[in-house]
Each structure stands twice: as structure tokens, then as C-alpha cells.
Amino acid sequence: MSGSIPAYGPDGTEFVGRLAKKPVIATPMKTRFTIALVALLAGGMVFAQDRAVRSDLTAEDLARVQAVTRSTTDFTKPEGSEKNSAGKGTTDFSVNADSFSHFLDNLSFEQEEQFKLGNALFRKIWVSSPSSTQASDGLGPLFNARGCQSCHIKDGRGHPPFEGQSENVSMFLRLSVPPGENDTPLALDGVVAGEVGDPVYGTQLQDFAVPGLKAEGRMVIDYTDLPVTLGDGTVVTLRPPSYSAADLNYGPLADNVMISPRIASPMIGLGLVEQVPAEDILALADPDDRDGDGISGKPNFAIEPVSKSVMLGRFGWKAGMASIRSQSASAFAGDIGVSTPLFDLPHGDCTENQAECLAMPTGEQARLGVSEAPDPVLDLVTFYAQTLGVPERRDVDAPAVLRGKAAFYGAGCASCHMPKFVTSRAAENPAHRFQLIWPYSDFLLHDMGEGLADHRPEGLADGSEWRTPPLWGIGLTQTVSGHTFFLHDGRGRSLVEAILWHGGEAQASRDGFAKMSQSTRDDVIAFLESL
């Protein structure tokens, strides 16, 4: 893909495109740790209309990168190094439930120690305050999970409640309302869009609370059946969900509240994604579909809380976070109710209308640091997330896999699920530096149609737009996570169902898949399961 890429001078003047007007930084809105998101890339970086030029490469290296990332046309054999999804960091352990929990294979011995310490903190169970375990208290007071691993089970994919399961362990509801007159005016003009939480319940519904406090409520999911007939007469039953909140303990939600479900995403390869040069991602954006291929990916942007600079969003279901560190700190505050140096919110998502919550004790102790999870904790958890490896692919030369790869490309799936990138030569960690990786994502926002729409904007993402999720490791979902629930809310109970939910820009690819013969569809699934 190619297309209109916005170009900005140092003063923010727009030269090309229509994604932004002027650079602006939003002031805080009325709810906790709202990150303003803006439609620009700061720092004076100027992009060519069709292809950005990477500043980390020599001309010779640039030619090598362009050659090795060019889309293949030969499906008779695997591409060179195709089985090494994470380059030299690819892990090759036996396939089992721990397949997503190994460190990059090219870490140094000293870094392995950091990884293991971070792993211990990632698995840590936080407790309420006050507690004798003073390095582990600070939970909540309202929360969705007691630790990172509680949602990212085995570092894998979350899921809706299983049949008969009464509690959600890796899924929750995002909450927000449209910005009002008393909120940041910049949030109203289309240039800046932030999340304004529900006046009482904040930015997510929290179904757990510490002793002495009531949880906010619980998520309710109602499914209906939707039979879909494929081209060969096969009938697949999809399950459209509807979401609501029940047993609300602090009054009703706002009349104009917007609800969006989220399951936890797999953790593998995040550090490598962080080192994909922004130029290479932005070069794929085509918001006006100038090439006429029906694909109009666009970037999301975020203001990094440390540098206060505008950066390309690449993490989260709508690419609303720019770095692993900010994503981790946001999860600490919103999911667990633990404060960090990035988000000094010892009461987590408690709002000013939840006096009982704000009156509860916190775990902040000056002798241990200025927050419940001070820099050493956040640093190690961030390092852990940055250095999780990606398993080696399986059966890359199997005839069915090669046929499925050809059909995947032929249906246009690779237009958004871009197979490969080369990471930056300037990456801080040598393990991330100049690696050919195969995430199968362009990390851009795409309109996925009304069927998947949550009607809730997040930054530049509107209610029907989602970031292309990486596909690497998707074939090990059952092995690692014990289920095959896919998409942002787990509604797809199989890869086939997940594909059939695609609409909008992906409608033609979805229809192409639906028209395939049973054997060709099986080949496509074999290819996906090899990733």
C-alpha cells in the first residue's frame, strides 16, 4: 500500500494530507490518566508522500531492507528465514503451554537476569493496604485483576467467561462519554480526542474491590446466533454479542456512556514491534485510499507521558499507546489500581464521585519509592514485556501451508496483515536491533465494518476502526491459552469465525474466503495455524 502521508515542518504546518491541522497538547481532562491523542508526529520529521526515508540506515542497508521486505510472489517454497518470526530472537523450545513465556533467544546473560526478575514481578499478586507485605500492597481499591499474569495468562490471549464461569479474569469493559463543554475544548475539534470516563465509574468497569468496599458491578454478555452460509453451502454460526453492566453499586451509568469490551492481548514480540521504525509504518498509511485498493489504513498517535512528545501509537486494540512502558503503567493504574511514576494514581480508577474508594488506604510508602510500583518495578516489568520472544513457526514447508499462504495473499489479507519488517539499527537493546521480523500486521487503523464496531472513539480511531492485530503465534492459542477465542472481545470461537466477522475495508477479503472451496479454506487455516 502507498498513499498520502502527512508531512509537517518543525512548526507543525501541514504540507500533505488531512490528518491534522496544527500540533496541540491537550490539558488533562476530568478523569484519571487520560492521554490526549493527536493527529500529527512531532519533532520536525518530514515524510515523503509515498515512502518515508529511514534515518537509521545507509543507502546500502535501505536497499537490503526494501528487498527483504518486498512481498513474495513465489509460494512453492518458504521464504528465507520465514520460520524465524522474531529474527535471531526467535525461540525454539518444545511447543507447550509455556511457548509464549521464553525470553528472546539473543539476550545477553545479564539481560536474562533482568528478564527473570521482571517475570517475577509480572506474576506478582498484589494485596490490599495496609499489609505486612509492604512491597506488594496497594491493590485497588477497585480493580479488574490482582496481577499482570491474571489477565495475560501464560503471556497469551484473554477470553470471555467460559460457560459456567461466574467471574471475568481477562476481559473488561472500557467506559467513556463524549467530551462536554467543561472538558478540554481541543477534544471537540477533531484534532485532539481523549477519553472522558463515566462521571461515576471512570474509564473501565471494575468488578472487584478490596475488603470493605463494594465492586462497581459486573459485565453482562448476551449472545445471539447468526447463521452464515458460505459459497459451498457450509453453514457457520456466528454469535453477535451485546454488552451491558449489572449490579451497579454506585448508581447508574451516564445516559451517554459508551461501552467497549476488551480481552487481553498476547505479549509476545512487543519489544520488536516497538522498534519497527515509525517511517515504515507511516509509509503504509493511505487514509484517502489514493491507490484505489479499498484499504485506507491510518495511524493513531499518543502523547508519551514522560517526554510529553507526540508518538505513533502501536499498542492496544486501537493503537492508543505509543510505548510498552506507558502501556504497562496504564494497566497498573487501570487494571490493578497500582500507581507508578508515570501515573500517580494510588486509588486507581476511583473518581471524585466515589468517596468511599478515595477514603481507602493506599500502598504508597516513601521509603520504598514515590509510588506503589516505583521505577525499579516499572522498569523490570517493562523490560520483561520488551524481551518476550516469539516461537519458531511450524510446518512452513508443508504443502497445505504453502497453498494456504498463497490463498491468504490472493484474498488480499496481506494488505493489512503485512508479513514483515526490519527493526531499527538504532534500537537501544542490541537484541532488538536490525532484525527481520514477521508480525503480520501494519499496526494501522482500519474500518472493520458495522459488525465489529463498538461505536466508541479512541484517539483518531473512530467507532468502527481497529488496529490490525499481529498474527504471529496465533496458531498456538489453544496450546498456550486453552481456548480459541479471537477478536477484541473473543466473539470469534475459531479462526474461521474470526475471518467471517471481517467487514468494512476487509469485506472483499472476507468474501473471498467465504467463496473458497472447503479444501482451500482448510489450507488458509493451516497457514494461520503455522504462524
Short mmCIF file of C-alpha atoms in Angstrom, two decimals:
data_model
loop_
_atom_site.label_atom_id
_atom_site.label_comp_id
_atom_site.label_asym_id
_atom_site.label_seq_id
_atom_site.Cartn_x
_atom_site.Cartn_y
_atom_site.Cartn_z
CA MET A 1 0.00 0.00 0.00
CA SER A 2 1.01 3.57 -0.51
CA GLY A 3 -0.72 6.87 -0.25
CA SER A 4 -0.98 10.28 1.35
CA ILE A 5 1.38 10.65 4.29
CA PRO A 6 1.10 13.85 6.34
CA ALA A 7 4.27 15.92 6.31
CA TYR A 8 4.99 18.50 8.98
CA GLY A 9 7.67 21.10 9.42
CA PRO A 10 9.18 21.94 12.80
CA ASP A 11 6.37 24.42 13.48
CA GLY A 12 3.70 21.81 12.77
CA THR A 13 2.50 23.27 9.49
CA GLU A 14 0.84 20.59 7.43
CA PHE A 15 2.26 20.11 3.94
CA VAL A 16 0.49 16.95 2.74
CA GLY A 17 -2.62 15.03 3.81
CA ARG A 18 -5.55 15.86 6.00
CA LEU A 19 -4.88 14.06 9.28
CA ALA A 20 -4.17 17.18 11.31
CA LYS A 21 -4.20 20.96 11.41
CA LYS A 22 -1.63 22.11 13.97
CA PRO A 23 0.27 20.35 16.77
CA VAL A 24 -1.51 20.69 20.07
CA ILE A 25 -1.04 19.20 23.50
CA ALA A 26 -4.22 18.68 25.48
CA THR A 27 -4.57 19.63 29.10
CA PRO A 28 -5.77 16.91 31.48
CA MET A 29 -9.46 16.09 31.33
CA LYS A 30 -11.64 15.44 34.33
CA THR A 31 -10.86 11.73 34.66
CA ARG A 32 -7.74 9.81 35.66
CA PHE A 33 -4.68 9.48 33.42
CA THR A 34 -6.48 10.45 30.20
CA ILE A 35 -3.92 10.51 27.42
CA ALA A 36 -4.67 13.07 24.73
CA LEU A 37 -4.12 11.75 21.23
CA VAL A 38 -3.32 13.97 18.31
CA ALA A 39 -3.17 13.63 14.57
CA LEU A 40 0.46 14.51 13.98
CA LEU A 41 4.01 13.36 14.51
CA ALA A 42 6.14 15.93 16.30
CA GLY A 43 9.83 16.63 16.09
CA GLY A 44 10.04 18.02 12.60
CA MET A 45 10.21 14.65 10.87
CA VAL A 46 9.13 15.07 7.26
CA PHE A 47 7.73 12.20 5.26
CA ALA A 48 7.67 11.66 1.54
CA GLN A 49 4.19 11.22 0.13
CA ASP A 50 4.67 7.57 -0.83
CA ARG A 51 7.66 6.42 1.18
CA ALA A 52 9.34 7.72 4.31
CA VAL A 53 13.11 7.56 4.44
CA ARG A 54 14.57 5.77 7.45
CA SER A 55 17.21 7.83 9.18
CA ASP A 56 18.85 4.78 10.82
CA LEU A 57 20.03 3.17 7.56
CA THR A 58 22.70 3.73 4.99
CA ALA A 59 21.64 3.68 1.37
CA GLU A 60 23.04 0.16 1.08
CA ASP A 61 21.13 -1.05 4.14
CA LEU A 62 17.96 0.63 2.92
CA ALA A 63 18.17 -1.26 -0.36
CA ARG A 64 18.65 -4.51 1.57
CA VAL A 65 15.63 -3.80 3.76
CA GLN A 66 13.43 -2.93 0.82
CA ALA A 67 14.46 -6.13 -0.95
CA VAL A 68 13.94 -8.45 2.00
CA THR A 69 10.56 -6.98 2.98
CA ARG A 70 9.16 -6.99 -0.55
CA SER A 71 6.05 -9.14 -0.88
CA THR A 72 6.74 -12.59 -2.26
CA THR A 73 5.20 -13.97 -5.44
CA ASP A 74 6.66 -17.47 -5.07
CA PHE A 75 4.52 -19.77 -2.97
CA THR A 76 6.20 -23.03 -3.96
CA LYS A 77 8.63 -22.91 -1.05
CA PRO A 78 9.15 -20.97 2.20
CA GLU A 79 10.93 -17.65 2.09
CA GLY A 80 14.38 -17.43 3.60
CA SER A 81 14.27 -17.30 7.41
CA GLU A 82 10.47 -17.36 7.30
CA LYS A 83 10.25 -19.74 10.22
CA ASN A 84 12.19 -17.30 12.43
CA SER A 85 9.32 -14.96 13.26
CA ALA A 86 11.44 -12.83 15.62
CA GLY A 87 14.71 -12.97 13.70
CA LYS A 88 17.61 -14.01 15.93
CA GLY A 89 15.33 -13.64 18.95
CA THR A 90 13.06 -16.48 17.81
CA THR A 91 12.63 -19.18 20.45
CA ASP A 92 12.77 -22.87 19.52
CA PHE A 93 11.64 -24.69 22.66
CA SER A 94 9.22 -27.58 22.56
CA VAL A 95 5.65 -26.47 21.90
CA ASN A 96 3.70 -26.38 25.17
CA ALA A 97 1.74 -24.05 27.43
CA ASP A 98 4.91 -22.02 28.12
CA SER A 99 5.62 -21.27 24.46
CA PHE A 100 4.91 -17.54 24.88
CA SER A 101 6.91 -17.15 28.10
CA HIS A 102 10.50 -17.51 26.89
CA PHE A 103 12.92 -14.61 26.53
CA LEU A 104 14.36 -13.57 23.20
CA ASP A 105 16.98 -16.07 22.17
CA ASN A 106 19.61 -13.38 21.60
CA LEU A 107 19.55 -11.76 25.05
CA SER A 108 22.80 -11.43 26.95
CA PHE A 109 23.36 -13.34 30.18
CA GLU A 110 22.90 -10.14 32.22
CA GLN A 111 19.65 -9.41 30.40
CA GLU A 112 18.35 -12.88 31.18
CA GLU A 113 18.59 -11.96 34.86
CA GLN A 114 16.59 -8.78 34.26
CA PHE A 115 14.01 -10.78 32.35
CA LYS A 116 13.58 -13.26 35.18
CA LEU A 117 13.20 -10.51 37.76
CA GLY A 118 10.64 -8.82 35.54
CA ASN A 119 8.85 -12.13 35.10
CA ALA A 120 8.56 -12.49 38.88
CA LEU A 121 7.00 -9.03 39.13
CA PHE A 122 4.71 -9.73 36.17
CA ARG A 123 3.43 -12.79 38.02
CA LYS A 124 3.23 -10.98 41.36
CA ILE A 125 -0.11 -10.92 43.19
CA TRP A 126 -0.80 -7.53 44.73
CA VAL A 127 -2.68 -7.24 48.03
CA SER A 128 -4.77 -4.55 49.65
CA SER A 129 -3.37 -1.95 52.04
CA PRO A 130 -2.33 -1.90 54.78
CA SER A 131 -0.45 -5.18 54.73
CA SER A 132 2.61 -6.75 56.29
CA THR A 133 3.89 -7.41 52.75
CA GLN A 134 4.65 -3.75 52.23
CA ALA A 135 6.34 -4.20 48.87
CA SER A 136 3.20 -5.87 47.49
CA ASP A 137 0.34 -3.79 48.85
CA GLY A 138 -1.56 -1.09 47.03
CA LEU A 139 -4.11 -3.18 45.17
CA GLY A 140 -7.20 -1.29 44.03
CA PRO A 141 -9.19 -0.17 45.87
CA LEU A 142 -11.22 -1.06 42.75
CA PHE A 143 -9.63 -3.41 40.25
CA ASN A 144 -10.07 -5.92 37.45
CA ALA A 145 -7.08 -8.13 38.25
CA ARG A 146 -4.59 -8.70 41.06
CA GLY A 147 -1.59 -9.02 38.80
CA CYS A 148 -0.41 -8.75 35.21
CA GLN A 149 -0.42 -12.52 34.72
CA SER A 150 -4.04 -12.67 35.88
CA CYS A 151 -5.16 -11.24 32.53
CA HIS A 152 -2.22 -12.23 30.31
CA ILE A 153 -2.38 -15.85 31.37
CA LYS A 154 0.82 -17.60 30.27
CA ASP A 155 1.54 -14.34 28.40
CA GLY A 156 -1.23 -15.27 25.99
CA ARG A 157 -4.66 -14.18 24.86
CA GLY A 158 -7.53 -13.36 27.19
CA HIS A 159 -11.06 -14.69 26.77
CA PRO A 160 -14.70 -14.04 27.64
CA PRO A 161 -16.03 -16.01 30.61
CA PHE A 162 -16.17 -19.71 29.86
CA GLU A 163 -19.51 -21.43 30.16
CA GLY A 164 -20.33 -21.73 33.86
CA GLN A 165 -17.62 -19.26 34.85
CA SER A 166 -19.01 -16.53 37.10
CA GLU A 167 -16.03 -14.14 37.08
CA ASN A 168 -14.13 -12.37 34.33
CA VAL A 169 -10.42 -12.92 34.61
CA SER A 170 -9.04 -11.48 31.38
CA MET A 171 -11.75 -9.25 29.96
CA PHE A 172 -13.36 -5.99 31.00
CA LEU A 173 -15.48 -3.09 29.73
CA ARG A 174 -13.98 0.25 28.71
CA LEU A 175 -16.21 3.21 29.57
CA SER A 176 -16.25 6.76 28.23
CA VAL A 177 -18.59 9.64 27.44
CA PRO A 178 -18.32 12.25 24.69
CA PRO A 179 -16.34 15.34 25.77
CA GLY A 180 -18.62 18.06 27.13
CA GLU A 181 -18.39 21.82 27.34
CA ASN A 182 -16.42 21.66 30.59
CA ASP A 183 -13.82 19.30 29.16
CA THR A 184 -10.77 20.31 27.17
CA PRO A 185 -12.09 22.32 24.18
CA LEU A 186 -9.41 20.77 21.97
CA ALA A 187 -11.16 17.45 22.43
CA LEU A 188 -14.11 18.76 20.45
CA ASP A 189 -12.48 19.86 17.19
CA GLY A 190 -11.33 16.58 15.71
CA VAL A 191 -7.65 17.31 16.18
CA VAL A 192 -7.39 16.04 19.75
CA ALA A 193 -9.56 13.28 21.16
CA GLY A 194 -9.16 11.90 24.64
CA GLU A 195 -11.10 9.54 26.82
CA VAL A 196 -13.51 11.14 29.25
CA GLY A 197 -14.61 8.49 31.69
CA ASP A 198 -18.06 7.95 33.09
CA PRO A 199 -18.56 10.59 35.82
CA VAL A 200 -19.01 7.90 38.48
CA TYR A 201 -17.38 4.73 37.17
CA GLY A 202 -14.37 6.18 35.38
CA THR A 203 -12.76 4.64 32.32
CA GLN A 204 -13.47 0.98 32.94
CA LEU A 205 -15.95 -1.12 34.88
CA GLN A 206 -14.15 -2.82 37.74
CA ASP A 207 -15.73 -5.97 39.01
CA PHE A 208 -13.52 -6.49 42.09
CA ALA A 209 -12.80 -4.44 45.21
CA VAL A 210 -10.65 -4.69 48.33
CA PRO A 211 -12.28 -5.77 51.61
CA GLY A 212 -14.62 -3.12 52.98
CA LEU A 213 -15.55 -1.75 49.56
CA LYS A 214 -18.12 -2.81 47.01
CA ALA A 215 -17.11 -3.63 43.46
CA GLU A 216 -18.54 -1.37 40.77
CA GLY A 217 -20.63 -4.04 39.11
CA ARG A 218 -20.31 -6.83 36.59
CA MET A 219 -20.22 -7.19 32.84
CA VAL A 220 -23.13 -8.97 31.16
CA ILE A 221 -22.79 -10.55 27.71
CA ASP A 222 -25.79 -11.75 25.72
CA TYR A 223 -25.13 -13.73 22.55
CA THR A 224 -27.48 -14.43 19.67
CA ASP A 225 -26.98 -16.85 16.79
CA LEU A 226 -26.30 -15.63 13.26
CA PRO A 227 -26.06 -18.41 10.64
CA VAL A 228 -23.79 -17.56 7.69
CA THR A 229 -23.86 -19.67 4.54
CA LEU A 230 -20.57 -19.96 2.67
CA GLY A 231 -20.16 -20.36 -1.06
CA ASP A 232 -20.13 -24.16 -0.96
CA GLY A 233 -23.21 -24.35 1.25
CA THR A 234 -21.37 -24.77 4.54
CA VAL A 235 -23.19 -23.00 7.38
CA VAL A 236 -21.16 -21.29 10.10
CA THR A 237 -22.99 -19.85 13.09
CA LEU A 238 -21.56 -16.58 14.38
CA ARG A 239 -22.54 -15.18 17.77
CA PRO A 240 -23.14 -11.42 17.81
CA PRO A 241 -22.74 -10.16 21.39
CA SER A 242 -24.43 -7.33 23.24
CA TYR A 243 -22.94 -5.85 26.39
CA SER A 244 -24.36 -4.23 29.49
CA ALA A 245 -23.49 -3.69 33.14
CA ALA A 246 -25.43 -5.17 36.04
CA ASP A 247 -25.41 -4.98 39.85
CA LEU A 248 -24.09 -1.42 39.76
CA ASN A 249 -23.24 -0.38 43.31
CA TYR A 250 -22.66 3.35 42.78
CA GLY A 251 -25.72 4.38 40.83
CA PRO A 252 -26.48 4.28 37.10
CA LEU A 253 -24.01 4.77 34.30
CA ALA A 254 -24.25 8.04 32.40
CA ASP A 255 -27.03 8.12 29.82
CA ASN A 256 -24.49 8.75 27.05
CA VAL A 257 -21.89 6.24 28.22
CA MET A 258 -20.06 4.30 25.52
CA ILE A 259 -19.12 0.71 26.35
CA SER A 260 -16.43 -1.32 24.65
CA PRO A 261 -15.25 -4.82 25.66
CA ARG A 262 -11.58 -5.78 25.69
CA ILE A 263 -9.73 -9.06 26.14
CA ALA A 264 -6.04 -9.16 26.99
CA SER A 265 -3.70 -9.40 24.00
CA PRO A 266 -0.75 -11.81 23.67
CA MET A 267 2.55 -10.42 24.99
CA ILE A 268 4.98 -11.96 22.51
CA GLY A 269 7.31 -9.82 20.40
CA LEU A 270 6.21 -6.47 21.83
CA GLY A 271 9.74 -5.11 22.13
CA LEU A 272 10.39 -5.84 18.48
CA VAL A 273 7.15 -4.11 17.48
CA GLU A 274 8.30 -1.09 19.48
CA GLN A 275 11.44 -0.97 17.31
CA VAL A 276 9.70 -1.04 13.93
CA PRO A 277 10.60 2.41 12.59
CA ALA A 278 7.66 4.80 12.54
CA GLU A 279 8.65 5.75 8.99
CA ASP A 280 7.97 2.22 7.76
CA ILE A 281 4.54 2.08 9.38
CA LEU A 282 3.53 5.55 8.24
CA ALA A 283 4.66 4.75 4.72
CA LEU A 284 1.86 2.16 4.58
CA ALA A 285 -0.87 4.63 5.55
CA ASP A 286 -3.34 5.56 2.84
CA PRO A 287 -6.21 7.32 4.63
CA ASP A 288 -7.76 8.59 1.40
CA ASP A 289 -7.27 5.28 -0.47
CA ARG A 290 -5.48 7.08 -3.25
CA ASP A 291 -4.32 3.82 -4.78
CA GLY A 292 -7.94 2.63 -5.01
CA ASP A 293 -7.37 -0.80 -3.45
CA GLY A 294 -10.12 -0.33 -0.86
CA ILE A 295 -7.61 -0.29 2.02
CA SER A 296 -7.26 3.03 3.79
CA GLY A 297 -5.18 2.42 6.88
CA LYS A 298 -4.38 5.39 9.05
CA PRO A 299 -2.15 5.86 12.10
CA ASN A 300 -3.17 6.66 15.63
CA PHE A 301 -0.97 8.89 17.79
CA ALA A 302 -0.38 9.29 21.50
CA ILE A 303 1.30 11.78 23.79
CA GLU A 304 4.00 9.95 25.71
CA PRO A 305 3.54 10.80 29.42
CA VAL A 306 7.28 11.04 30.12
CA SER A 307 8.58 13.06 27.20
CA LYS A 308 5.27 14.84 26.54
CA SER A 309 6.05 14.31 22.88
CA VAL A 310 3.69 13.01 20.24
CA MET A 311 4.48 9.50 19.09
CA LEU A 312 2.97 6.92 16.78
CA GLY A 313 0.51 4.66 18.58
CA ARG A 314 1.13 0.97 18.04
CA PHE A 315 -0.11 -0.89 21.15
CA GLY A 316 -3.64 -1.73 22.23
CA TRP A 317 -6.69 -2.75 20.23
CA LYS A 318 -6.93 0.75 18.76
CA ALA A 319 -3.22 1.63 18.82
CA GLY A 320 -3.85 4.11 21.63
CA MET A 321 -0.48 3.66 23.33
CA ALA A 322 2.93 4.53 21.89
CA SER A 323 5.28 2.62 24.19
CA ILE A 324 5.40 -0.53 26.27
CA ARG A 325 6.29 1.48 29.34
CA SER A 326 3.20 3.69 29.08
CA GLN A 327 1.03 0.69 28.24
CA SER A 328 2.35 -1.12 31.34
CA ALA A 329 1.85 1.90 33.60
CA SER A 330 -1.68 2.39 32.27
CA ALA A 331 -2.51 -1.24 33.04
CA PHE A 332 -1.04 -0.95 36.53
CA ALA A 333 -3.30 2.03 37.25
CA GLY A 334 -6.49 0.98 35.48
CA ASP A 335 -6.49 -2.79 35.82
CA ILE A 336 -4.79 -3.32 39.19
CA GLY A 337 -5.14 0.09 40.86
CA VAL A 338 -1.40 0.44 41.46
CA SER A 339 0.34 3.79 40.98
CA THR A 340 3.59 4.25 39.05
CA PRO A 341 5.85 7.24 38.34
CA LEU A 342 4.00 7.69 35.03
CA PHE A 343 0.50 7.66 36.54
CA ASP A 344 0.47 8.81 40.15
CA LEU A 345 -2.92 7.31 40.91
CA PRO A 346 -2.76 5.31 44.14
CA HIS A 347 -6.55 4.98 44.10
CA GLY A 348 -6.51 3.73 40.53
CA ASP A 349 -9.67 4.43 38.57
CA CYS A 350 -11.62 5.85 41.54
CA THR A 351 -13.44 9.04 40.56
CA GLU A 352 -14.32 12.09 42.62
CA ASN A 353 -17.84 10.67 42.89
CA GLN A 354 -16.62 7.54 44.69
CA ALA A 355 -15.81 8.97 48.11
CA GLU A 356 -15.68 5.54 49.78
CA CYS A 357 -13.00 4.44 47.35
CA LEU A 358 -10.92 7.59 47.78
CA ALA A 359 -11.04 7.15 51.56
CA MET A 360 -9.38 3.72 51.44
CA PRO A 361 -5.69 3.42 52.41
CA THR A 362 -3.05 3.14 49.68
CA GLY A 363 0.27 1.31 49.45
CA GLU A 364 2.48 4.32 48.82
CA GLN A 365 5.46 4.40 51.18
CA ALA A 366 8.23 6.96 50.94
CA ARG A 367 10.96 4.51 51.93
CA LEU A 368 10.09 2.20 49.01
CA GLY A 369 9.61 4.89 46.40
CA VAL A 370 7.22 7.64 45.42
CA SER A 371 4.59 5.25 44.08
CA GLU A 372 3.19 1.79 44.77
CA ALA A 373 5.18 0.41 41.82
CA PRO A 374 8.22 2.73 41.72
CA ASP A 375 10.69 2.98 38.85
CA PRO A 376 12.60 -0.24 39.61
CA VAL A 377 9.35 -2.23 39.45
CA LEU A 378 8.03 -0.50 36.34
CA ASP A 379 11.45 -0.76 34.68
CA LEU A 380 11.66 -4.52 35.19
CA VAL A 381 8.07 -5.20 34.11
CA THR A 382 8.66 -3.08 31.02
CA PHE A 383 11.88 -4.94 30.25
CA TYR A 384 10.09 -8.26 30.63
CA ALA A 385 7.39 -7.22 28.19
CA GLN A 386 10.01 -5.90 25.78
CA THR A 387 12.05 -9.10 25.73
CA LEU A 388 9.47 -11.88 25.45
CA GLY A 389 10.35 -13.92 22.38
CA VAL A 390 8.22 -15.30 19.57
CA PRO A 391 8.08 -19.07 18.94
CA GLU A 392 9.55 -20.55 15.81
CA ARG A 393 6.97 -21.30 13.14
CA ARG A 394 5.97 -24.85 12.42
CA ASP A 395 5.43 -26.72 9.13
CA VAL A 396 6.49 -23.77 6.96
CA ASP A 397 7.25 -26.10 4.05
CA ALA A 398 4.10 -28.25 4.34
CA PRO A 399 2.17 -28.25 1.02
CA ALA A 400 -1.11 -27.24 2.71
CA VAL A 401 0.61 -24.35 4.49
CA LEU A 402 2.17 -23.10 1.27
CA ARG A 403 -1.16 -23.37 -0.55
CA GLY A 404 -2.85 -21.55 2.32
CA LYS A 405 -0.22 -18.81 2.22
CA ALA A 406 -0.91 -18.30 -1.49
CA ALA A 407 -4.66 -18.12 -0.84
CA PHE A 408 -4.09 -15.70 2.08
CA TYR A 409 -2.16 -13.36 -0.19
CA GLY A 410 -4.55 -13.91 -3.08
CA ALA A 411 -7.54 -12.86 -0.96
CA GLY A 412 -5.78 -9.60 -0.08
CA CYS A 413 -5.30 -10.44 3.60
CA ALA A 414 -1.64 -9.38 3.45
CA SER A 415 -2.71 -5.85 2.52
CA CYS A 416 -3.33 -5.18 6.23
CA HIS A 417 -1.60 -8.15 7.82
CA MET A 418 1.76 -7.04 6.42
CA PRO A 419 4.09 -10.02 6.80
CA LYS A 420 7.46 -8.49 7.65
CA PHE A 421 9.50 -5.53 8.80
CA VAL A 422 13.12 -4.88 9.70
CA THR A 423 13.62 -3.25 13.08
CA SER A 424 15.72 -0.15 13.68
CA ARG A 425 19.50 -0.24 13.60
CA ALA A 426 19.36 2.36 16.36
CA ALA A 427 17.39 0.20 18.83
CA GLU A 428 18.70 0.69 22.36
CA ASN A 429 18.73 -3.05 23.10
CA PRO A 430 21.07 -4.98 20.75
CA ALA A 431 18.63 -7.91 20.87
CA HIS A 432 16.07 -5.76 19.02
CA ARG A 433 18.48 -4.23 16.55
CA PHE A 434 18.14 -4.76 12.77
CA GLN A 435 16.03 -7.92 12.96
CA LEU A 436 13.83 -9.25 10.15
CA ILE A 437 10.53 -9.99 11.91
CA TRP A 438 7.23 -11.45 10.69
CA PRO A 439 4.37 -9.99 12.80
CA TYR A 440 1.71 -9.98 10.04
CA SER A 441 0.37 -6.52 10.91
CA ASP A 442 0.70 -2.99 9.56
CA PHE A 443 -0.12 -1.52 13.03
CA LEU A 444 -2.54 0.91 11.40
CA LEU A 445 -6.23 1.58 12.00
CA HIS A 446 -8.77 0.13 9.58
CA ASP A 447 -12.54 0.40 9.32
CA MET A 448 -13.73 -3.12 10.07
CA GLY A 449 -17.40 -2.51 9.41
CA GLU A 450 -20.55 -2.25 11.48
CA GLY A 451 -20.40 -5.86 12.68
CA LEU A 452 -17.27 -5.24 14.77
CA ALA A 453 -17.96 -1.58 15.58
CA ASP A 454 -18.01 -0.57 19.24
CA HIS A 455 -19.15 2.99 18.43
CA ARG A 456 -16.55 4.34 20.85
CA PRO A 457 -13.71 6.57 19.58
CA GLU A 458 -10.20 6.33 20.96
CA GLY A 459 -7.78 8.95 19.75
CA LEU A 460 -8.04 9.12 15.98
CA ALA A 461 -9.77 5.74 15.88
CA ASP A 462 -13.49 6.06 15.33
CA GLY A 463 -16.12 3.60 16.49
CA SER A 464 -15.54 1.14 13.65
CA GLU A 465 -11.75 1.30 13.39
CA TRP A 466 -9.30 -1.16 14.91
CA ARG A 467 -5.57 -1.69 14.74
CA THR A 468 -4.54 -4.68 12.65
CA PRO A 469 -3.62 -7.28 15.30
CA PRO A 470 -0.36 -9.19 14.74
CA LEU A 471 -0.89 -12.82 13.76
CA TRP A 472 2.41 -14.29 14.90
CA GLY A 473 1.81 -17.05 17.44
CA ILE A 474 -1.91 -17.23 16.65
CA GLY A 475 -1.68 -20.94 15.85
CA LEU A 476 -0.58 -21.67 19.43
CA THR A 477 -3.59 -20.02 21.07
CA GLN A 478 -5.17 -23.32 22.10
CA THR A 479 -1.87 -24.70 23.39
CA VAL A 480 -0.96 -21.62 25.45
CA SER A 481 -4.31 -20.13 26.44
CA GLY A 482 -6.55 -23.19 26.41
CA HIS A 483 -9.12 -21.73 24.04
CA THR A 484 -9.64 -20.40 20.52
CA PHE A 485 -11.49 -17.14 21.15
CA PHE A 486 -10.39 -14.34 18.83
CA LEU A 487 -11.01 -10.64 18.06
CA HIS A 488 -11.12 -7.79 20.57
CA ASP A 489 -13.92 -9.35 22.59
CA GLY A 490 -13.39 -13.04 21.92
CA ARG A 491 -16.61 -13.40 19.93
CA GLY A 492 -14.87 -15.49 17.26
CA ARG A 493 -14.70 -19.06 18.57
CA SER A 494 -12.41 -20.18 15.77
CA LEU A 495 -10.18 -18.68 13.12
CA VAL A 496 -12.96 -19.26 10.58
CA GLU A 497 -15.43 -17.26 12.67
CA ALA A 498 -12.86 -14.51 13.20
CA ILE A 499 -12.35 -14.16 9.45
CA LEU A 500 -16.10 -14.11 8.78
CA TRP A 501 -16.50 -11.18 11.18
CA HIS A 502 -14.28 -9.01 8.99
CA GLY A 503 -16.14 -6.20 7.24
CA GLY A 504 -15.51 -2.68 6.03
CA GLU A 505 -12.11 -2.49 4.36
CA ALA A 506 -11.74 -6.25 4.85
CA GLN A 507 -15.10 -7.15 3.33
CA ALA A 508 -13.65 -8.19 -0.02
CA SER A 509 -11.07 -10.45 1.65
CA ARG A 510 -13.74 -11.92 3.91
CA ASP A 511 -15.99 -12.59 0.92
CA GLY A 512 -13.10 -14.14 -0.98
CA PHE A 513 -12.53 -16.53 1.90
CA ALA A 514 -16.26 -17.36 2.09
CA LYS A 515 -16.31 -18.25 -1.61
CA MET A 516 -13.33 -20.62 -1.38
CA SER A 517 -13.77 -24.36 -1.51
CA GLN A 518 -13.62 -26.26 1.76
CA SER A 519 -10.15 -27.56 0.94
CA THR A 520 -8.80 -24.07 0.20
CA ARG A 521 -10.30 -22.69 3.41
CA ASP A 522 -8.64 -25.55 5.27
CA ASP A 523 -5.33 -24.58 3.65
CA VAL A 524 -5.73 -20.97 4.82
CA ILE A 525 -6.37 -22.17 8.36
CA ALA A 526 -3.35 -24.49 8.14
CA PHE A 527 -1.23 -21.47 7.18
CA LEU A 528 -2.58 -19.38 10.07
CA GLU A 529 -2.03 -22.24 12.49
CA SER A 530 1.59 -22.43 11.39
CA LEU A 531 2.23 -18.84 12.46
#
